[in-house]
């Protein structure tokens, strides 16, 4: 990895970290979700600073290039995020349905 690539990746990792902290501070992002994104920013910085970890991981999974490894794990990360949000949406949908039914019963009794 060239120094320019390392610098770019460090800026991205630190930027993600700082943006998440600012969003939590302004209450635009709940703390429960911030840990995942803070870990992502930290993971980027760790992989940039200790590139050997990424190369070992690449050899372990049998990928050809470290960039392929990053792509694979990024894809898995996005799939897991989508799964998490699908579970949340399902739960919220059930809550809205229950609230609508309770409101209809309350309105009927009035």
Coordinates of N, CA, C and O in Angstrom, one line a residue:
X1 N 0.9 -1.2 0.0 CA 0.0 0.0 0.0 C 0.9 1.2 0.0 O 1.8 1.4 0.8
X2 N 0.6 2.1 -0.9 CA 1.5 3.3 -1.0 C 1.1 4.3 0.1 O 0.1 4.2 0.7
X3 N 2.0 5.2 0.4 CA 1.8 6.2 1.4 C 0.5 7.0 1.1 O -0.2 7.4 2.0
X4 N 0.3 7.3 -0.2 CA -0.9 8.1 -0.5 C -2.2 7.3 -0.2 O -3.1 7.9 0.3
X5 N -2.2 6.0 -0.5 CA -3.3 5.2 -0.2 C -3.6 5.1 1.3 O -4.7 5.2 1.8
X6 N -2.5 5.0 2.1 CA -2.6 4.9 3.5 C -3.1 6.2 4.1 O -4.0 6.2 5.0
X7 N -2.6 7.3 3.6 CA -3.1 8.6 4.1 C -4.6 8.8 3.8 O -5.3 9.3 4.7
X8 N -5.0 8.4 2.6 CA -6.4 8.6 2.2 C -7.3 7.7 3.1 O -8.3 8.1 3.6
X9 N -6.8 6.4 3.4 CA -7.6 5.5 4.2 C -7.7 6.0 5.6 O -8.7 5.9 6.3
X10 N -6.6 6.6 6.1 CA -6.5 7.1 7.5 C -7.5 8.3 7.6 O -8.2 8.5 8.6
X11 N -7.5 9.2 6.6 CA -8.4 10.3 6.6 C -9.9 9.9 6.6 O -10.7 10.4 7.3
X12 N -10.2 8.9 5.8 CA -11.5 8.3 5.7 C -11.9 7.7 7.1 O -13.0 8.0 7.6
X13 N -11.0 6.9 7.7 CA -11.3 6.2 8.9 C -11.5 7.3 10.0 O -12.5 7.2 10.8
X14 N -10.6 8.3 10.1 CA -10.8 9.3 11.1 C -12.0 10.2 10.9 O -12.7 10.6 11.8
X15 N -12.3 10.4 9.6 CA -13.5 11.2 9.2 C -14.8 10.5 9.7 O -15.7 11.1 10.2
X16 N -14.9 9.2 9.4 CA -16.0 8.4 9.9 C -16.2 8.5 11.4 O -17.3 8.8 11.9
X17 N -15.1 8.4 12.1 CA -15.1 8.4 13.5 C -15.6 9.8 14.0 O -16.5 9.8 14.9
X18 N -15.0 10.8 13.5 CA -15.4 12.2 13.9 C -16.9 12.5 13.5 O -17.6 13.1 14.3
X19 N -17.3 12.1 12.4 CA -18.7 12.4 12.0 C -19.7 11.6 12.9 O -20.7 12.2 13.3
X20 N -19.4 10.4 13.2 CA -20.3 9.7 14.1 C -20.3 10.3 15.5 O -21.4 10.5 16.1
X21 N -19.2 10.7 16.0 CA -19.2 11.4 17.3 C -20.0 12.7 17.3 O -20.8 13.0 18.2
X22 N -19.9 13.4 16.2 CA -20.6 14.7 16.1 C -22.1 14.4 15.9 O -23.0 15.1 16.5
X23 N -22.5 13.3 15.2 CA -23.9 13.0 15.1 C -24.5 12.6 16.4 O -25.7 12.9 16.7
X24 N -23.7 11.8 17.2 CA -24.2 11.4 18.5 C -24.4 12.7 19.4 O -25.3 12.8 20.2
X25 N -23.4 13.5 19.4 CA -23.4 14.8 20.2 C -24.7 15.6 19.9 O -25.3 16.2 20.7
X26 N -25.0 15.7 18.6 CA -26.2 16.5 18.2 C -27.5 15.7 18.3 O -28.5 16.2 17.8
X27 N -27.4 14.5 18.8 CA -28.6 13.6 19.0 C -29.3 13.3 17.6 O -30.5 13.0 17.6
X28 N -28.5 13.2 16.6 CA -29.0 12.8 15.3 C -28.8 11.3 15.1 O -29.4 10.7 14.2
X29 N -28.0 10.6 15.9 CA -27.8 9.2 15.9 C -27.8 8.7 17.3 O -27.2 9.2 18.2
X30 N -28.6 7.6 17.5 CA -28.7 7.0 18.9 C -27.4 6.3 19.2 O -26.7 5.8 18.3
X31 N -27.1 6.3 20.5 CA -25.8 5.7 21.0 C -25.8 4.2 20.6 O -24.8 3.6 20.4
X32 N -27.0 3.6 20.6 CA -27.0 2.1 20.3 C -26.5 1.8 18.9 O -25.9 0.8 18.7
X33 N -26.7 2.7 17.9 CA -26.1 2.5 16.6 C -24.7 3.1 16.4 O -24.0 2.6 15.5
X34 N -24.3 4.0 17.3 CA -23.0 4.6 17.1 C -21.9 3.6 17.3 O -20.8 3.8 16.7
X35 N -22.0 2.7 18.2 CA -20.9 1.7 18.5 C -20.5 1.0 17.2 O -19.3 0.8 17.0
X36 N -21.5 0.6 16.4 CA -21.1 -0.2 15.2 C -20.3 0.7 14.3 O -19.3 0.3 13.7
X37 N -20.8 1.9 14.1 CA -20.1 2.8 13.1 C -18.7 3.3 13.7 O -17.8 3.5 12.9
X38 N -18.6 3.5 15.0 CA -17.3 3.8 15.6 C -16.4 2.7 15.4 O -15.2 2.9 15.1
X39 N -16.9 1.5 15.6 CA -16.0 0.3 15.4 C -15.6 0.2 13.9 O -14.4 -0.2 13.6
X40 N -16.4 0.6 13.0 CA -16.1 0.6 11.6 C -14.9 1.5 11.3 O -14.0 1.2 10.6
X41 N -15.0 2.8 11.8 CA -14.0 3.7 11.6 C -12.7 3.3 12.3 O -11.6 3.4 11.7
X42 N -12.8 2.7 13.5 CA -11.6 2.2 14.1 C -11.0 1.0 13.4 O -9.8 0.9 13.2
X43 N -11.8 0.2 12.8 CA -11.4 -1.0 12.0 C -10.6 -0.5 10.8 O -9.6 -1.1 10.4
X44 N -11.1 0.5 10.1 CA -10.4 1.1 9.0 C -9.0 1.6 9.4 O -8.0 1.3 8.7
X45 N -8.9 2.3 10.5 CA -7.6 2.8 10.9 C -6.7 1.7 11.3 O -5.5 1.7 11.0
X46 N -7.2 0.7 12.0 CA -6.3 -0.4 12.4 C -5.8 -1.2 11.2 O -4.6 -1.5 11.1
X47 N -6.6 -1.4 10.2 CA -6.2 -2.1 9.0 C -5.2 -1.3 8.2 O -4.3 -1.9 7.6
X48 N -5.3 0.0 8.3 CA -4.3 0.8 7.6 C -3.0 0.8 8.3 O -1.9 0.7 7.7
X49 N -3.0 1.0 9.6 CA -1.8 1.0 10.4 C -1.1 -0.3 10.5 O 0.1 -0.4 10.5
X50 N -1.9 -1.4 10.5 CA -1.3 -2.7 10.6 C -1.7 -3.5 9.4 O -2.5 -4.4 9.4
X51 N -1.1 -3.2 8.2 CA -1.5 -3.7 6.9 C -1.3 -5.3 6.9 O -1.9 -6.0 6.2
X52 N -0.3 -5.7 7.7 CA 0.0 -7.2 7.8 C -1.2 -8.0 8.2 O -1.4 -9.1 7.8
X53 N -2.1 -7.4 9.1 CA -3.3 -8.1 9.5 C -4.2 -8.3 8.3 O -4.7 -9.4 8.1
X54 N -4.3 -7.3 7.4 CA -5.2 -7.5 6.3 C -4.6 -8.5 5.3 O -5.3 -9.3 4.7
X55 N -3.2 -8.5 5.1 CA -2.6 -9.5 4.3 C -2.8 -10.9 4.8 O -3.1 -11.8 4.0
X56 N -2.7 -11.1 6.1 CA -2.9 -12.4 6.7 C -4.3 -12.9 6.6 O -4.6 -14.0 6.3
X57 N -5.2 -11.9 6.8 CA -6.7 -12.2 6.6 C -7.0 -12.6 5.1 O -7.7 -13.5 4.9
X58 N -6.3 -11.9 4.2 CA -6.5 -12.2 2.8 C -6.0 -13.7 2.5 O -6.7 -14.4 1.8
X59 N -4.9 -14.0 3.0 CA -4.4 -15.4 2.8 C -5.3 -16.4 3.5 O -5.5 -17.5 2.9
X60 N -5.8 -16.1 4.7 CA -6.6 -17.0 5.4 C -7.9 -17.3 4.7 O -8.3 -18.5 4.6
X61 N -8.6 -16.3 4.1 CA -9.8 -16.6 3.4 C -9.6 -17.0 1.9 O -10.5 -17.4 1.2
X62 N -8.3 -17.0 1.5 CA -8.0 -17.5 0.1 C -8.3 -16.5 -1.0 O -8.3 -16.8 -2.1
X63 N -8.3 -15.2 -0.6 CA -8.5 -14.2 -1.6 C -7.2 -13.8 -2.3 O -6.1 -14.2 -1.7
X64 N -7.2 -13.2 -3.4 CA -6.0 -12.9 -4.2 C -5.4 -11.6 -3.7 O -4.2 -11.5 -3.5
X65 N -6.2 -10.6 -3.6 CA -5.8 -9.2 -3.2 C -6.4 -8.7 -1.9 O -7.5 -9.1 -1.6
X66 N -5.7 -7.9 -1.2 CA -6.3 -7.3 0.1 C -7.5 -6.5 -0.2 O -8.4 -6.5 0.6
X67 N -7.6 -5.9 -1.4 CA -8.7 -5.1 -1.7 C -10.0 -6.0 -1.9 O -11.1 -5.6 -1.5
X68 N -9.8 -7.2 -2.4 CA -10.9 -8.2 -2.4 C -11.4 -8.5 -1.1 O -12.6 -8.6 -0.8
X69 N -10.5 -8.7 -0.1 CA -10.8 -9.0 1.3 C -11.7 -7.8 1.8 O -12.7 -8.1 2.5
X70 N -11.2 -6.6 1.6 CA -12.0 -5.4 2.1 C -13.4 -5.4 1.5 O -14.4 -5.1 2.1
X71 N -13.5 -5.7 0.2 CA -14.7 -5.7 -0.5 C -15.7 -6.7 0.1 O -16.8 -6.5 0.3
X72 N -15.1 -7.9 0.3 CA -15.9 -9.0 0.8 C -16.5 -8.7 2.2 O -17.7 -8.8 2.5
X73 N -15.6 -8.2 3.1 CA -16.1 -7.8 4.4 C -17.0 -6.6 4.4 O -17.9 -6.5 5.2
X74 N -16.8 -5.7 3.5 CA -17.7 -4.6 3.4 C -19.1 -5.0 2.9 O -20.1 -4.6 3.4
X75 N -19.1 -6.0 2.0 CA -20.4 -6.5 1.5 C -21.1 -7.3 2.7 O -22.3 -7.1 2.9
X76 N -20.3 -8.1 3.4 CA -20.9 -8.8 4.6 C -21.5 -7.8 5.6 O -22.6 -8.0 6.1
X77 N -20.7 -6.7 5.8 CA -21.1 -5.7 6.8 C -22.4 -5.1 6.3 O -23.4 -4.9 7.1
X78 N -22.6 -4.7 5.1 CA -23.8 -4.1 4.6 C -25.0 -5.1 4.6 O -26.1 -4.7 4.9
X79 N -24.7 -6.4 4.4 CA -25.8 -7.4 4.5 C -26.3 -7.5 5.9 O -27.5 -7.5 6.2
X80 N -25.4 -7.5 6.9 CA -25.7 -7.5 8.3 C -26.5 -6.3 8.7 O -27.4 -6.4 9.5
X81 N -26.1 -5.1 8.2 CA -26.8 -3.9 8.6 C -28.2 -3.9 8.0 O -29.2 -3.6 8.7
X82 N -28.4 -4.4 6.8 CA -29.7 -4.5 6.2 C -30.6 -5.5 7.0 O -31.8 -5.3 7.2
X83 N -30.0 -6.6 7.4 CA -30.7 -7.6 8.2 C -31.2 -7.0 9.6 O -32.3 -7.1 10.0
X84 N -30.3 -6.2 10.2 CA -30.6 -5.6 11.5 C -31.7 -4.6 11.3 O -32.7 -4.6 12.1
X85 N -31.7 -3.8 10.2 CA -32.7 -2.8 10.0 C -34.0 -3.5 9.6 O -35.1 -3.0 9.9
X86 N -34.0 -4.6 8.9 CA -35.2 -5.3 8.6 C -35.9 -5.8 9.9 O -37.1 -5.8 10.0
X87 N -35.1 -6.3 10.8 CA -35.6 -6.8 12.1 C -36.3 -5.6 12.8 O -37.4 -5.7 13.4
X88 N -35.6 -4.5 12.8 CA -36.1 -3.2 13.5 C -37.4 -2.8 12.8 O -38.4 -2.4 13.5
X89 N -37.5 -2.8 11.5 CA -38.7 -2.3 10.8 C -39.8 -3.3 11.1 O -41.0 -2.9 11.3
X90 N -39.5 -4.6 11.1 CA -40.6 -5.6 11.4 C -41.2 -5.3 12.8 O -42.4 -5.3 13.0
X91 N -40.3 -5.1 13.8 CA -40.7 -4.8 15.1 C -41.6 -3.5 15.2 O -42.6 -3.5 15.8
X92 N -41.1 -2.5 14.5 CA -41.8 -1.2 14.5 C -43.2 -1.3 13.8 O -44.2 -0.7 14.2
X93 N -43.2 -2.1 12.8 CA -44.5 -2.3 12.1 C -45.5 -3.0 13.0 O -46.7 -2.6 13.0
X94 N -45.1 -4.0 13.7 CA -46.0 -4.7 14.7 C -46.4 -3.7 15.7 O -47.6 -3.7 16.1
X95 N -45.5 -2.8 16.2 CA -45.9 -1.9 17.2 C -47.0 -0.9 16.7 O -47.9 -0.5 17.4
X96 N -46.8 -0.4 15.4 CA -47.7 0.5 14.8 C -49.1 -0.2 14.7 O -50.1 0.4 14.9
X97 N -49.1 -1.4 14.2 CA -50.3 -2.1 14.1 C -51.1 -2.3 15.4 O -52.3 -2.0 15.5
X98 N -50.3 -2.6 16.5 CA -50.9 -2.8 17.8 C -51.5 -1.4 18.3 O -52.6 -1.4 18.8
X99 N -50.7 -0.4 18.1 CA -51.2 1.0 18.5 C -52.5 1.4 17.7 O -53.4 2.0 18.3
X100 N -52.5 1.1 16.4 CA -53.7 1.4 15.6 C -54.9 0.7 16.1 O -56.0 1.2 16.2
X101 N -54.7 -0.6 16.4 CA -55.8 -1.4 16.9 C -56.3 -0.9 18.3 O -57.5 -0.8 18.5
X102 N -55.4 -0.6 19.2 CA -55.8 0.0 20.5 C -56.5 1.3 20.3 O -57.4 1.6 21.0
X103 N -56.0 2.1 19.4 CA -56.6 3.4 19.2 C -58.1 3.2 18.6 O -59.0 3.9 19.0
X104 N -58.2 2.3 17.7 CA -59.5 2.0 17.2 C -60.5 1.5 18.3 O -61.7 1.9 18.3
X105 N -60.0 0.7 19.1 CA -60.8 0.2 20.3 C -61.2 1.4 21.2 O -62.3 1.5 21.6
X106 N -60.2 2.2 21.5 CA -60.4 3.4 22.3 C -61.5 4.3 21.7 O -62.4 4.8 22.4
X107 N -61.3 4.6 20.4 CA -62.3 5.5 19.7 C -63.7 4.8 19.7 O -64.7 5.5 19.8
X108 N -63.8 3.5 19.5 CA -65.1 2.8 19.5 C -65.8 2.9 20.8 O -67.0 3.1 20.9
X109 N -65.0 2.9 21.9 CA -65.6 2.9 23.3 C -66.0 4.3 23.7 O -66.9 4.5 24.5
X110 N -65.5 5.3 23.0 CA -65.9 6.7 23.3 C -67.2 7.0 22.9 O -68.2 7.1 22.8

